[in-house]
mmCIF file with all atom_site columns, C-alpha atoms in Angstrom:
data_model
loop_
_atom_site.group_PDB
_atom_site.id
_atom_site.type_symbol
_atom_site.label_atom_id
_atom_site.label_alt_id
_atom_site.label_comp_id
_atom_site.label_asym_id
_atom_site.label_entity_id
_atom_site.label_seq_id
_atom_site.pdbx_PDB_ins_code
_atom_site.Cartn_x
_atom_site.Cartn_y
_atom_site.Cartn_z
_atom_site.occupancy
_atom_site.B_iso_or_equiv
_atom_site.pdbx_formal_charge
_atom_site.auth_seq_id
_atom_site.auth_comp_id
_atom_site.auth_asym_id
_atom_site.auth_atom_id
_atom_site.pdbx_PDB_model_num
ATOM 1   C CA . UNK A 1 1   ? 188.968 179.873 106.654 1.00 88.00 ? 63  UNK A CA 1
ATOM 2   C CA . UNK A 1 2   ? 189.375 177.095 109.135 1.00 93.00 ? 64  UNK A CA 1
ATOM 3   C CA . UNK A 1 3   ? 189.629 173.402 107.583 1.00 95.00 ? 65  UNK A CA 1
ATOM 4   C CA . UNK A 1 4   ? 187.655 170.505 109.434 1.00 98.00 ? 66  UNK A CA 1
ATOM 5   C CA . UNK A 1 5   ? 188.180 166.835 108.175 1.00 98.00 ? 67  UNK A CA 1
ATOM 6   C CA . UNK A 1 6   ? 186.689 164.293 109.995 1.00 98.00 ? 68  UNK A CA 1
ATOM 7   C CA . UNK A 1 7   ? 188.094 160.133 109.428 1.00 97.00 ? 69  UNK A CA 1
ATOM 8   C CA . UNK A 1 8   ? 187.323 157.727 108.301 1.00 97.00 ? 70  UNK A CA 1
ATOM 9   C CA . UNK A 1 9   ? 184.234 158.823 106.446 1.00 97.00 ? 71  UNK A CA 1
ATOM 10  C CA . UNK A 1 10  ? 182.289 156.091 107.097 1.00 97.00 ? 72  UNK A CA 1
ATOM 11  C CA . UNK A 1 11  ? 182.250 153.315 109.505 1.00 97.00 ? 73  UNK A CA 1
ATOM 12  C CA . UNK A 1 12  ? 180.366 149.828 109.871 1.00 97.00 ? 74  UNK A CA 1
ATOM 13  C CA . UNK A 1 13  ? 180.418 147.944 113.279 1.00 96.00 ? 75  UNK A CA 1
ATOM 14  C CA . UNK A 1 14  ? 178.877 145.251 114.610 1.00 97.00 ? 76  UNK A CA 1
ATOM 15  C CA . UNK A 1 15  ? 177.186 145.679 117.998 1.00 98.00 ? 77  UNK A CA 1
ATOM 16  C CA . UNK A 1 16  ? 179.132 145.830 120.626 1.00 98.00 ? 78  UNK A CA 1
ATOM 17  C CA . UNK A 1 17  ? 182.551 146.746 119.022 1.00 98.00 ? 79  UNK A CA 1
ATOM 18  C CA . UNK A 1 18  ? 184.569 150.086 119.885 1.00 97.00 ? 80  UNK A CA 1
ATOM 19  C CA . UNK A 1 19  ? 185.322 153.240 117.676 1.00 97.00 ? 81  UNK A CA 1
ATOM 20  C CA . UNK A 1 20  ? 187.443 155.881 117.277 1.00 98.00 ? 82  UNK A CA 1
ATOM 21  C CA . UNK A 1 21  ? 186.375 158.841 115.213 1.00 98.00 ? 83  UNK A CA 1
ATOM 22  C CA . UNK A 1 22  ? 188.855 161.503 114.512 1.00 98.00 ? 84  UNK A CA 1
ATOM 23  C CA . UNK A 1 23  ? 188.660 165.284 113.781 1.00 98.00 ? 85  UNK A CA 1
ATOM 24  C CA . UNK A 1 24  ? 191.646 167.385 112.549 1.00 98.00 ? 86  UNK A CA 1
ATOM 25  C CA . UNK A 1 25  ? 191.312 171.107 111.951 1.00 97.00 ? 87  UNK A CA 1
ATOM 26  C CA . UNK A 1 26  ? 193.826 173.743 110.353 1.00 96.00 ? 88  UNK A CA 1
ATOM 27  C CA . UNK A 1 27  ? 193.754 176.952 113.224 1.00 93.00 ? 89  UNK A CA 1
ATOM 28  C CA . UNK A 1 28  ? 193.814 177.655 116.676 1.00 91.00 ? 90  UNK A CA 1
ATOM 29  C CA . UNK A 1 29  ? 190.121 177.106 118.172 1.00 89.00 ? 91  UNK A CA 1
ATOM 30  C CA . UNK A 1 30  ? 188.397 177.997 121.307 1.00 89.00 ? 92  UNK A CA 1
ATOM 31  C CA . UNK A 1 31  ? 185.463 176.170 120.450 1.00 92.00 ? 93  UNK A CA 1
ATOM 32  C CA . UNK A 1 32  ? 184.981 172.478 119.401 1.00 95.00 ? 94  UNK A CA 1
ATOM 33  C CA . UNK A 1 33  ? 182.220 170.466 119.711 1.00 96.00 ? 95  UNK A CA 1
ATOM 34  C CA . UNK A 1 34  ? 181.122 166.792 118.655 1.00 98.00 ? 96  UNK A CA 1
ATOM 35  C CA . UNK A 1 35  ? 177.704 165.691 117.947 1.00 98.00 ? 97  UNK A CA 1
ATOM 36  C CA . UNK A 1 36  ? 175.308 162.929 116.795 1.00 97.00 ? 98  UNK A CA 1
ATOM 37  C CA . UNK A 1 37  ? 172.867 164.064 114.064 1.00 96.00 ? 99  UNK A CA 1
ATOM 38  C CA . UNK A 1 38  ? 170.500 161.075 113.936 1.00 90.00 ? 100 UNK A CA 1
ATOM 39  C CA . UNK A 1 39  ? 168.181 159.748 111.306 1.00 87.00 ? 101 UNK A CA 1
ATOM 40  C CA . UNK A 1 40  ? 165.137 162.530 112.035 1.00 89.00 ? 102 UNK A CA 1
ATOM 41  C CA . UNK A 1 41  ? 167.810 165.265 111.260 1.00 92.00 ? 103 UNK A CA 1
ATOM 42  C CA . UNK A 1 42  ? 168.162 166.389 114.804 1.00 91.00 ? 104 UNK A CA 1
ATOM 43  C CA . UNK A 1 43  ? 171.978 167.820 115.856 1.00 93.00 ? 105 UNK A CA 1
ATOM 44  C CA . UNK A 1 44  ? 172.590 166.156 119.415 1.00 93.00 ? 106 UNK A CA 1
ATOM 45  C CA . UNK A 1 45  ? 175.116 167.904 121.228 1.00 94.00 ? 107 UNK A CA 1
ATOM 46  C CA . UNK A 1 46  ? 177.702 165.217 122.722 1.00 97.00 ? 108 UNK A CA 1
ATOM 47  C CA . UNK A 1 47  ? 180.725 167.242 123.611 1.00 97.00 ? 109 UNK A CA 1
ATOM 48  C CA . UNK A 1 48  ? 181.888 170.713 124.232 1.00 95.00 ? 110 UNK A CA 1
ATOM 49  C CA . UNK A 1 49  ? 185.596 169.823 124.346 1.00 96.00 ? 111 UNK A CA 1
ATOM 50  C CA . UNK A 1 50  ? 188.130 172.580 123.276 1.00 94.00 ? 112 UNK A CA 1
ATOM 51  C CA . UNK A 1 51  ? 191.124 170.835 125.221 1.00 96.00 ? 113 UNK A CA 1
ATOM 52  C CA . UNK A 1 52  ? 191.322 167.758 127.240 1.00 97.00 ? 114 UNK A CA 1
ATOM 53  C CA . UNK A 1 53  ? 189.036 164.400 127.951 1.00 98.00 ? 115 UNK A CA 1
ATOM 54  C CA . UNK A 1 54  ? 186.137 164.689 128.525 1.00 98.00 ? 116 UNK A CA 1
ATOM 55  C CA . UNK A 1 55  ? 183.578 161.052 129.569 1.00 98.00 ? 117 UNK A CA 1
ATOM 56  C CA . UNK A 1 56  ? 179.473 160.817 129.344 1.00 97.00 ? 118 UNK A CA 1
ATOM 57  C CA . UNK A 1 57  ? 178.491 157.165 129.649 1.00 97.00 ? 119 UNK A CA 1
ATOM 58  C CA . UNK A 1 58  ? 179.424 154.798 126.952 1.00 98.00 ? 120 UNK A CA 1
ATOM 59  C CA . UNK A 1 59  ? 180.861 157.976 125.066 1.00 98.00 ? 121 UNK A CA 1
ATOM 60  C CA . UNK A 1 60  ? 184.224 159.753 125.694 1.00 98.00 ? 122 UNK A CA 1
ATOM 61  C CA . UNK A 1 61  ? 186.085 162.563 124.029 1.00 98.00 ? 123 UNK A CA 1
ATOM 62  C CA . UNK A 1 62  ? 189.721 163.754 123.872 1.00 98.00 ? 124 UNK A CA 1
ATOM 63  C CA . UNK A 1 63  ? 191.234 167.624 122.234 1.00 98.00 ? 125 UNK A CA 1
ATOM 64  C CA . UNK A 1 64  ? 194.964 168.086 121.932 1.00 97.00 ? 126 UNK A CA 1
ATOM 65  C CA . UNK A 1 65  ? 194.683 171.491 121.077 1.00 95.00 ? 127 UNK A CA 1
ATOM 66  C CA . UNK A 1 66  ? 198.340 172.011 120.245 1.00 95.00 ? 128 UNK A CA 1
ATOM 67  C CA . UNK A 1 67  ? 198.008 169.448 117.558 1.00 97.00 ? 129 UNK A CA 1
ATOM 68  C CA . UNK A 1 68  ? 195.175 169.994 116.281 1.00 97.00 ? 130 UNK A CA 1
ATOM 69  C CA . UNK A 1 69  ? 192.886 167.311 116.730 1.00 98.00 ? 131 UNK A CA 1
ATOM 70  C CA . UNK A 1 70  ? 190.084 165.795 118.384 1.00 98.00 ? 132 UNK A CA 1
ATOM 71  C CA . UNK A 1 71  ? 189.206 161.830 119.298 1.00 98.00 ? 133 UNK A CA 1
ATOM 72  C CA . UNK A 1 72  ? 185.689 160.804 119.957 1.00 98.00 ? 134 UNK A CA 1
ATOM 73  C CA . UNK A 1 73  ? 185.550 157.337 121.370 1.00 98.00 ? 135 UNK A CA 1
ATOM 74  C CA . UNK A 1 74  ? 182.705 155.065 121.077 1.00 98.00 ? 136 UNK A CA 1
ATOM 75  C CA . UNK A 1 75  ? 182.776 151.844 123.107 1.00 98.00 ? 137 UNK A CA 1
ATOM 76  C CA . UNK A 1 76  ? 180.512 149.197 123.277 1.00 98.00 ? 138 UNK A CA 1
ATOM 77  C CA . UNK A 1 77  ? 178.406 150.414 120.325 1.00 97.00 ? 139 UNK A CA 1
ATOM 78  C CA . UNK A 1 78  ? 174.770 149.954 120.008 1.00 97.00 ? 140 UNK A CA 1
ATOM 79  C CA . UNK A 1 79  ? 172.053 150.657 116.557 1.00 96.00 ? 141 UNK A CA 1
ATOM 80  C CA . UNK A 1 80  ? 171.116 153.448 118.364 1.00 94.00 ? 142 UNK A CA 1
ATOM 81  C CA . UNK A 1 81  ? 174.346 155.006 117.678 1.00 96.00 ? 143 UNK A CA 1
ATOM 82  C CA . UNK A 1 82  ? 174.020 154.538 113.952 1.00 95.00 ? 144 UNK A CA 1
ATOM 83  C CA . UNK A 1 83  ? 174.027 158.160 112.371 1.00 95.00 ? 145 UNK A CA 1
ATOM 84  C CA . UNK A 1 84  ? 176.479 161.005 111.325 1.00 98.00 ? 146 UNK A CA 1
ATOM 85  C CA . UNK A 1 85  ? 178.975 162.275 114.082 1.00 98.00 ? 147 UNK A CA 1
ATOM 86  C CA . UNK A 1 86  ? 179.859 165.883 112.879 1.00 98.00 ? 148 UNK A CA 1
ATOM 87  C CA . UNK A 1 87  ? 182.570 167.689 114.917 1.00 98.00 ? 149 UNK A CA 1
ATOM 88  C CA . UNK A 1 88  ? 182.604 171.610 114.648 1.00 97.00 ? 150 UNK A CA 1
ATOM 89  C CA . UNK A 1 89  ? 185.483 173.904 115.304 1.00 96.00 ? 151 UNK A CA 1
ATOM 90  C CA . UNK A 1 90  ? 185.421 178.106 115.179 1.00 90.00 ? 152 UNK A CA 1
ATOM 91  C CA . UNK A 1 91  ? 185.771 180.984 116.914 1.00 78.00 ? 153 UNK A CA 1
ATOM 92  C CA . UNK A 1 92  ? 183.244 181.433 119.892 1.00 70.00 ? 154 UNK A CA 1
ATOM 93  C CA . UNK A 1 93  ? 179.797 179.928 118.705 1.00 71.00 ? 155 UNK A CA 1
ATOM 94  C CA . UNK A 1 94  ? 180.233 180.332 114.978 1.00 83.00 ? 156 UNK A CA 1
ATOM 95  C CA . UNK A 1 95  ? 181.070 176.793 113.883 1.00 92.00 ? 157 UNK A CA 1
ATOM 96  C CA . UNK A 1 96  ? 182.637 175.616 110.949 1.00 96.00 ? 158 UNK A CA 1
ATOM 97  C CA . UNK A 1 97  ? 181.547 171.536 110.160 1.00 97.00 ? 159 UNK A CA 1
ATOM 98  C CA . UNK A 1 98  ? 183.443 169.097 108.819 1.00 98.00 ? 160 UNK A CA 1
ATOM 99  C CA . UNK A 1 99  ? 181.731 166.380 106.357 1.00 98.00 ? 161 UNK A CA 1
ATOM 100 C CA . UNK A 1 100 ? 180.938 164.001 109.225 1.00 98.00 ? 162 UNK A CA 1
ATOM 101 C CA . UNK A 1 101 ? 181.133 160.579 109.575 1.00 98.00 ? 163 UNK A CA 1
ATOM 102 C CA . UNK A 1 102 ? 178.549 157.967 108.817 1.00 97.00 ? 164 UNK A CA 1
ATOM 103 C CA . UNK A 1 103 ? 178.478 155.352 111.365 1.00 97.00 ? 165 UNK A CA 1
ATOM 104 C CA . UNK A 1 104 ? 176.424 151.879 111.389 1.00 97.00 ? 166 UNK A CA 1
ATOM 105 C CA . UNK A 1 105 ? 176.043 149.932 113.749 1.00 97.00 ? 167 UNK A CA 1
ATOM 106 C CA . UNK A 1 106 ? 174.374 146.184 112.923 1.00 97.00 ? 168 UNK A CA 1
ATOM 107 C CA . UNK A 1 107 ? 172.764 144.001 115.451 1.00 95.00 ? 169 UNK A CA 1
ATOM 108 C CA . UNK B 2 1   ? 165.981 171.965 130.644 1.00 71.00 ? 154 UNK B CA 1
ATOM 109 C CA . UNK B 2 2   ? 164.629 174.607 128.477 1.00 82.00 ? 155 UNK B CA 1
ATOM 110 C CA . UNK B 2 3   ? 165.934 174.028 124.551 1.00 93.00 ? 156 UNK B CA 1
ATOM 111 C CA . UNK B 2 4   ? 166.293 176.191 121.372 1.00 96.00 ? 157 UNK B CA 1
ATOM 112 C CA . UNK B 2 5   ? 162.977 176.342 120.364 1.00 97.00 ? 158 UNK B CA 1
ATOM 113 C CA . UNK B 2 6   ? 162.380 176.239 116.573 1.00 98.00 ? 159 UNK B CA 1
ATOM 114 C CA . UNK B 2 7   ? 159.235 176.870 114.315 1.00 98.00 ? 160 UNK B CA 1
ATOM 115 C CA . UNK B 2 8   ? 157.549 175.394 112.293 1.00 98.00 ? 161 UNK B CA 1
ATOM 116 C CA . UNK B 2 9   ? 158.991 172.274 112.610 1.00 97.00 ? 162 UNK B CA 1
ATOM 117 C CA . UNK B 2 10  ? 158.393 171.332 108.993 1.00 97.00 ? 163 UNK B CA 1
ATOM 118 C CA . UNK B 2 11  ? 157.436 173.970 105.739 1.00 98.00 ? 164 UNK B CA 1
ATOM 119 C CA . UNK B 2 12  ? 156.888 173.006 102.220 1.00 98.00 ? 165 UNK B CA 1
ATOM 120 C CA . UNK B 2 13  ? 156.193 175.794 100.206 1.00 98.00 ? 166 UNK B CA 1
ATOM 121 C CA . UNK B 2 14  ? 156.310 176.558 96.329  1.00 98.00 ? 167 UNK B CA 1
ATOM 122 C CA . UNK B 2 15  ? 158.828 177.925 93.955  1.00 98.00 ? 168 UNK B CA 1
ATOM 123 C CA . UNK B 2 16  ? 159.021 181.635 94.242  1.00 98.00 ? 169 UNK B CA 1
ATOM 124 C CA . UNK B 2 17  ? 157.005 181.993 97.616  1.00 98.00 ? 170 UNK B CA 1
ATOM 125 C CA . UNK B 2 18  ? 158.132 183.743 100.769 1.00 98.00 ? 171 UNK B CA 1
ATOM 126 C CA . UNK B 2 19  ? 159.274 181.606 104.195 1.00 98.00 ? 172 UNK B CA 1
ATOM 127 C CA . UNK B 2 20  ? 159.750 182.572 107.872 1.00 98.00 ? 173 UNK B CA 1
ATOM 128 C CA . UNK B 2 21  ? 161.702 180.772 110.541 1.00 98.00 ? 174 UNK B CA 1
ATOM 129 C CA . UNK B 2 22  ? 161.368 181.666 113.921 1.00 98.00 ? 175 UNK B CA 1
ATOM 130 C CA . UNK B 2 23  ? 164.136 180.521 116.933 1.00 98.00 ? 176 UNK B CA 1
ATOM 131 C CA . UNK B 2 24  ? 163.462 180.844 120.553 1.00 97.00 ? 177 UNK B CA 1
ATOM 132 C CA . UNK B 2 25  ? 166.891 180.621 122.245 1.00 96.00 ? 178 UNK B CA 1
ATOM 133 C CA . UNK B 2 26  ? 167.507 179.526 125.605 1.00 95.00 ? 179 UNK B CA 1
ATOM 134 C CA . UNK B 2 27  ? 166.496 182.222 128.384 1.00 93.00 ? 180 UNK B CA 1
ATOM 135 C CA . UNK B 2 28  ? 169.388 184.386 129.123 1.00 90.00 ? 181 UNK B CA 1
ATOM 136 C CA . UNK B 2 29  ? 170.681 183.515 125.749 1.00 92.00 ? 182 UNK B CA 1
ATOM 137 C CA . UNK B 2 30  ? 171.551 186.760 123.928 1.00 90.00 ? 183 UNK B CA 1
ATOM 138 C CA . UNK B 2 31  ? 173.088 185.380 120.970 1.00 92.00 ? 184 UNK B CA 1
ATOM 139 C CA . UNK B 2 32  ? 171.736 183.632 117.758 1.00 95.00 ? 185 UNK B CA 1
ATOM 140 C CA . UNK B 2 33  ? 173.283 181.606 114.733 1.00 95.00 ? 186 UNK B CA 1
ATOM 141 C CA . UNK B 2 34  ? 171.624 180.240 112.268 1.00 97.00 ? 187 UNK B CA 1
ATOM 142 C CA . UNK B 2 35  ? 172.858 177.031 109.710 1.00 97.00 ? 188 UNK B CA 1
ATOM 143 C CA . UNK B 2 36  ? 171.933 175.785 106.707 1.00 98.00 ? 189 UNK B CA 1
ATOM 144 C CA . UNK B 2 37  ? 172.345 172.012 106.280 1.00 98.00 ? 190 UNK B CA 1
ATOM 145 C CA . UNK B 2 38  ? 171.171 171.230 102.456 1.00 97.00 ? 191 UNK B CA 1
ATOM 146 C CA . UNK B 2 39  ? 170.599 166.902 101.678 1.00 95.00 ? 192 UNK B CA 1
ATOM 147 C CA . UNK B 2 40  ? 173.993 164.889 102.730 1.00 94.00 ? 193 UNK B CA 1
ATOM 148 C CA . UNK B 2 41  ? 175.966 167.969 103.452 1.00 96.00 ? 194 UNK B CA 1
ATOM 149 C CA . UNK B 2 42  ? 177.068 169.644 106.708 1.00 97.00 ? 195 UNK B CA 1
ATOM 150 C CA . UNK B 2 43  ? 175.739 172.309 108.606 1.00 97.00 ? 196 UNK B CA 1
ATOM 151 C CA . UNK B 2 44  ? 177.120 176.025 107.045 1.00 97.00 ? 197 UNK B CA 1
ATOM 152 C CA . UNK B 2 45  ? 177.022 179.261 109.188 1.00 96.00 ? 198 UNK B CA 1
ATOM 153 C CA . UNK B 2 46  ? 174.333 181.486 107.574 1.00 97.00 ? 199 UNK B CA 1
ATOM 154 C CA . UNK B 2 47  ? 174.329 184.521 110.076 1.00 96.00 ? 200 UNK B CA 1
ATOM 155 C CA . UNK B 2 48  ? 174.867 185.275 113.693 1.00 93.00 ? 201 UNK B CA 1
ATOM 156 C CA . UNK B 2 49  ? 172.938 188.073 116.150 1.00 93.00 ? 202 UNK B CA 1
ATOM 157 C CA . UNK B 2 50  ? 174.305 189.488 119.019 1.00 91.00 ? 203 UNK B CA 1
ATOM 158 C CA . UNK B 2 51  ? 172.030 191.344 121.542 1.00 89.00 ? 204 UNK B CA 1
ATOM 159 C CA . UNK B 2 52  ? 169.843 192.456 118.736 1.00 91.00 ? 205 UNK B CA 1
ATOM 160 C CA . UNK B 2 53  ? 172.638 193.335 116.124 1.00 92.00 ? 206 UNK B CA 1
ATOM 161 C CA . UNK B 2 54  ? 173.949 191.292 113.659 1.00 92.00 ? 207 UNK B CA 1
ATOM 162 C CA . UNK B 2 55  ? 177.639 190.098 114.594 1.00 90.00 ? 208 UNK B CA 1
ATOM 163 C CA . UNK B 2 56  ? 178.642 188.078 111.922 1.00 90.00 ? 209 UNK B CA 1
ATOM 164 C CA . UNK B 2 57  ? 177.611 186.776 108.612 1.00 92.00 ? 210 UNK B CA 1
ATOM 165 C CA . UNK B 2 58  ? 178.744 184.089 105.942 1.00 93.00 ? 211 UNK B CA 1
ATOM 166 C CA . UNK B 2 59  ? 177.415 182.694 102.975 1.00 88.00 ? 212 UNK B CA 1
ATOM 167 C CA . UNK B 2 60  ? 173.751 184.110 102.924 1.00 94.00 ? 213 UNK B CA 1
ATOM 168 C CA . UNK B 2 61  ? 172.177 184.868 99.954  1.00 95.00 ? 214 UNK B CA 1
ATOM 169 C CA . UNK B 2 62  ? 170.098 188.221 99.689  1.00 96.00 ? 215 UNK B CA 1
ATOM 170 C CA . UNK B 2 63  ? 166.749 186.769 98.820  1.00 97.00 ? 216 UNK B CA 1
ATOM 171 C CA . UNK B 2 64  ? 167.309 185.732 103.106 1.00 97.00 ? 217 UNK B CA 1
ATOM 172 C CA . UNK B 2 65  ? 167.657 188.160 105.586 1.00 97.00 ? 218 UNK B CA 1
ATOM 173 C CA . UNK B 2 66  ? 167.495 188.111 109.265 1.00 97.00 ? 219 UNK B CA 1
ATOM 174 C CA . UNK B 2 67  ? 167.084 189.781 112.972 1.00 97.00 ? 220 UNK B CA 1
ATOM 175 C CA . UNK B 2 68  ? 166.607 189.107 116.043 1.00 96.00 ? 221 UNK B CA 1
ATOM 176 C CA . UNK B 2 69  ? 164.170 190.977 118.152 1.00 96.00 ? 222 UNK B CA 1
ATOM 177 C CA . UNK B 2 70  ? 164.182 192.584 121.809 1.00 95.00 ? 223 UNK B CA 1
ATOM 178 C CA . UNK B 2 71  ? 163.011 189.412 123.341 1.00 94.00 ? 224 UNK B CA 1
ATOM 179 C CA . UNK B 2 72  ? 165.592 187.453 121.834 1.00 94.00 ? 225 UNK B CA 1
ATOM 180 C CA . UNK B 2 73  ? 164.021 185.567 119.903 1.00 96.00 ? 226 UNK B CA 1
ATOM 181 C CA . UNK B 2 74  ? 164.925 185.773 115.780 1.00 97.00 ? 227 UNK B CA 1
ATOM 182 C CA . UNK B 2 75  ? 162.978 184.896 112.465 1.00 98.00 ? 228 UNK B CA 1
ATOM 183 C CA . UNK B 2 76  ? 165.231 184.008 109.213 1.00 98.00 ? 229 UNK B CA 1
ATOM 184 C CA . UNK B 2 77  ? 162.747 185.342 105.923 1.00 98.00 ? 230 UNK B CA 1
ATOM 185 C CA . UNK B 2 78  ? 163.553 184.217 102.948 1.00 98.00 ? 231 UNK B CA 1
ATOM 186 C CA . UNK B 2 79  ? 162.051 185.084 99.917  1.00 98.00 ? 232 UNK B CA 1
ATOM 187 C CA . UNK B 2 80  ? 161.820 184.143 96.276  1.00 98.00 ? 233 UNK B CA 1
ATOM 188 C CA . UNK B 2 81  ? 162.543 180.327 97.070  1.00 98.00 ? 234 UNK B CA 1
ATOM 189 C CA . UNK B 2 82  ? 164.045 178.885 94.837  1.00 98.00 ? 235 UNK B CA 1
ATOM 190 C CA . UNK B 2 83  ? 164.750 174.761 94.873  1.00 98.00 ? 236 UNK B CA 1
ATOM 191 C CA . UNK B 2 84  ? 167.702 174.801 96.147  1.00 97.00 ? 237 UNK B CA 1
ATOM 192 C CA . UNK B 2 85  ? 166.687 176.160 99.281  1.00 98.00 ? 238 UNK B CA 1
ATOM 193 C CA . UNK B 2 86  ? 165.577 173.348 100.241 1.00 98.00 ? 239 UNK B CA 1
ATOM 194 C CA . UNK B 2 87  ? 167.227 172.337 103.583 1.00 98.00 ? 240 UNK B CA 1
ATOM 195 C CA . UNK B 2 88  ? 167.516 171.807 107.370 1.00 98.00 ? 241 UNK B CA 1
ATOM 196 C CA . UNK B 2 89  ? 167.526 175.301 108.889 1.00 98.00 ? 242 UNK B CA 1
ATOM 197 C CA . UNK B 2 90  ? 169.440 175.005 112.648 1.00 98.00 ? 243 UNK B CA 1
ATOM 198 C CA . UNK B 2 91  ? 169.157 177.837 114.924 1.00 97.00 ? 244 UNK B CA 1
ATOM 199 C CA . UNK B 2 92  ? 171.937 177.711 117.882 1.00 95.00 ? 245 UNK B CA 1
ATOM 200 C CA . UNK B 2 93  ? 172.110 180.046 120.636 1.00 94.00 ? 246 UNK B CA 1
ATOM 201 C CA . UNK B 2 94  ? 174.660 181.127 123.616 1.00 92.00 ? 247 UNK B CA 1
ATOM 202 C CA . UNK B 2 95  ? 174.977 182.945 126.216 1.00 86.00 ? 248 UNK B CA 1
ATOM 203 C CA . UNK B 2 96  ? 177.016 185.934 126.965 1.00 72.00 ? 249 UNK B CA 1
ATOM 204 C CA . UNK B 2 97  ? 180.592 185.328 126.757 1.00 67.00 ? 250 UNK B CA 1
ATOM 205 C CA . UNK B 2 98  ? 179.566 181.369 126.568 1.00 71.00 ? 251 UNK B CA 1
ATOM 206 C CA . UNK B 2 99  ? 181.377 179.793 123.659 1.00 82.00 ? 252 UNK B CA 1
ATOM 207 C CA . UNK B 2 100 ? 179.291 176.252 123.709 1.00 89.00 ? 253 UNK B CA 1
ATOM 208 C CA . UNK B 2 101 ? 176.596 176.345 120.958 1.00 91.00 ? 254 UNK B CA 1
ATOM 209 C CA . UNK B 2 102 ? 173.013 174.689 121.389 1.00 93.00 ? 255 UNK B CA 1
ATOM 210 C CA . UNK B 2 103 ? 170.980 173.586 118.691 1.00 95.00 ? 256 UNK B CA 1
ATOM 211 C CA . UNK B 2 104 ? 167.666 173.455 118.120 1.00 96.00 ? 257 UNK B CA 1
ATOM 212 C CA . UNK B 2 105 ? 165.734 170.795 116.145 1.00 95.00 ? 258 UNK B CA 1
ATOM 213 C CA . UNK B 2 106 ? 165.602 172.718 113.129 1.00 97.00 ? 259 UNK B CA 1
ATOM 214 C CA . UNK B 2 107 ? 163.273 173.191 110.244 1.00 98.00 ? 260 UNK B CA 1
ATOM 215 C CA . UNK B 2 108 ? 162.659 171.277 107.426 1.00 97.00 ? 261 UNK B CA 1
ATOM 216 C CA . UNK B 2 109 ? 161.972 173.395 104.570 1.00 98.00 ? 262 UNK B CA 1
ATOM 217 C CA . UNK B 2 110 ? 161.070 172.020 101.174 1.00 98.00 ? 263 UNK B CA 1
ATOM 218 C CA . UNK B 2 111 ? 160.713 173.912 98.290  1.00 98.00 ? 264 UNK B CA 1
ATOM 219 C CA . UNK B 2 112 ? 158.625 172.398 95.208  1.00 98.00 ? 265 UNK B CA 1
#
């Protein structure tokens, strides 16, 4: 099956800094998606990106499908943003996860 | 806008006992994943429904099984739980030749 991995596992930041979080995957996609699952568990869609950039707020996203990889971009971070990003590749809606990445942010 | 709807939001139950999700998707949402998201891993595909028949399944044991009904809507029943069922159960949904998943809140399910 598809591969996901997600870098660099974890991540520390201090308020205010930027981040990039990176996704590789192994196979052709049409579907890839990035989101925030926060400390109550809950999976927070952020991006449906299979190709190209994509912006929301403080938050952008970037797919180069022909190499395989996705950039999630995190500027001017806040505690809220503290959690684990997961980004999710597949076939239509059936998603395959990668481990995620653990991101705190201190005040 | 109207969410994936999951119940309950939170189950304990004991060792051996039966347990039933339910998972409202979206309106005009016709088809249905569910996940399985057991402590500090990541989300797996469990099974998939489309327009009432199942379209795709992955690792799911076969104490679980699953359908969705004419409404939409689906319940996951899993039976003889053992404690390593314990988990996050997401439902997703999409629409008709939609690829973007959305996720409900999930259920918490603890097994003791």
């Amino acid at each position: 099956g598809i591969q996901v991995e997600q870098s660099p596992p974890d991540l520390i930041l201090q308020e205010g800094a930027n981040s990039t979080l990176r996704c590789n995957f192994s196979d052709s996609v049409n579907n890839l998606q990035w989101f925030h699952q926060n400390p109550w568990g809950q999976l927070i869609n952020l991006f449906y990106i299979p190709s190209g950039t994509k912006q929301n707020g403080r938050l952008s996203a970037t797919t180069v499908a022909t190499e395989r990889y996705s950039l999630l971009y995190i500027s001017s971070s806040q505690t809220t943003d503290s959690g684990v990003y997961f980004c999710a590749v597949g076939a239509n809606s059936k998603l395959t996860f990668g481990k995620g990445i653990t991101l705190s942010v201190r005040p | 806008a109207a969410g994936v709807i999951q119940s309950p939001r939170h189950l304990i139950k004991e060792k051996r006992e039966t347990a039933t999700l339910k998972c409202y998707p979206i309106p005009r949402h016709d088809t249905v994943y569910w996940y399985q998201q057991g402590p500090g891993q990541d989300p797996q595909f469990l099974i998939s429904f489309y327009e009432k028949m199942q379209s795709d399944k992955g690792s799911i044991p076969d104490r679980f099984s699953a359908q969705q009904f004419s409404d939409y809507h689906s319940e996951l029943n899993m039976s003889s739980l053992e404690l390593g069922d314990s988990a996050l159960y997401f439902c997703a949904s999409s629409k008709q030749g939609g690829v973007e998943a959305f996720f409900g809140q999930g259920t918490r399910l603890t097994v003791v």
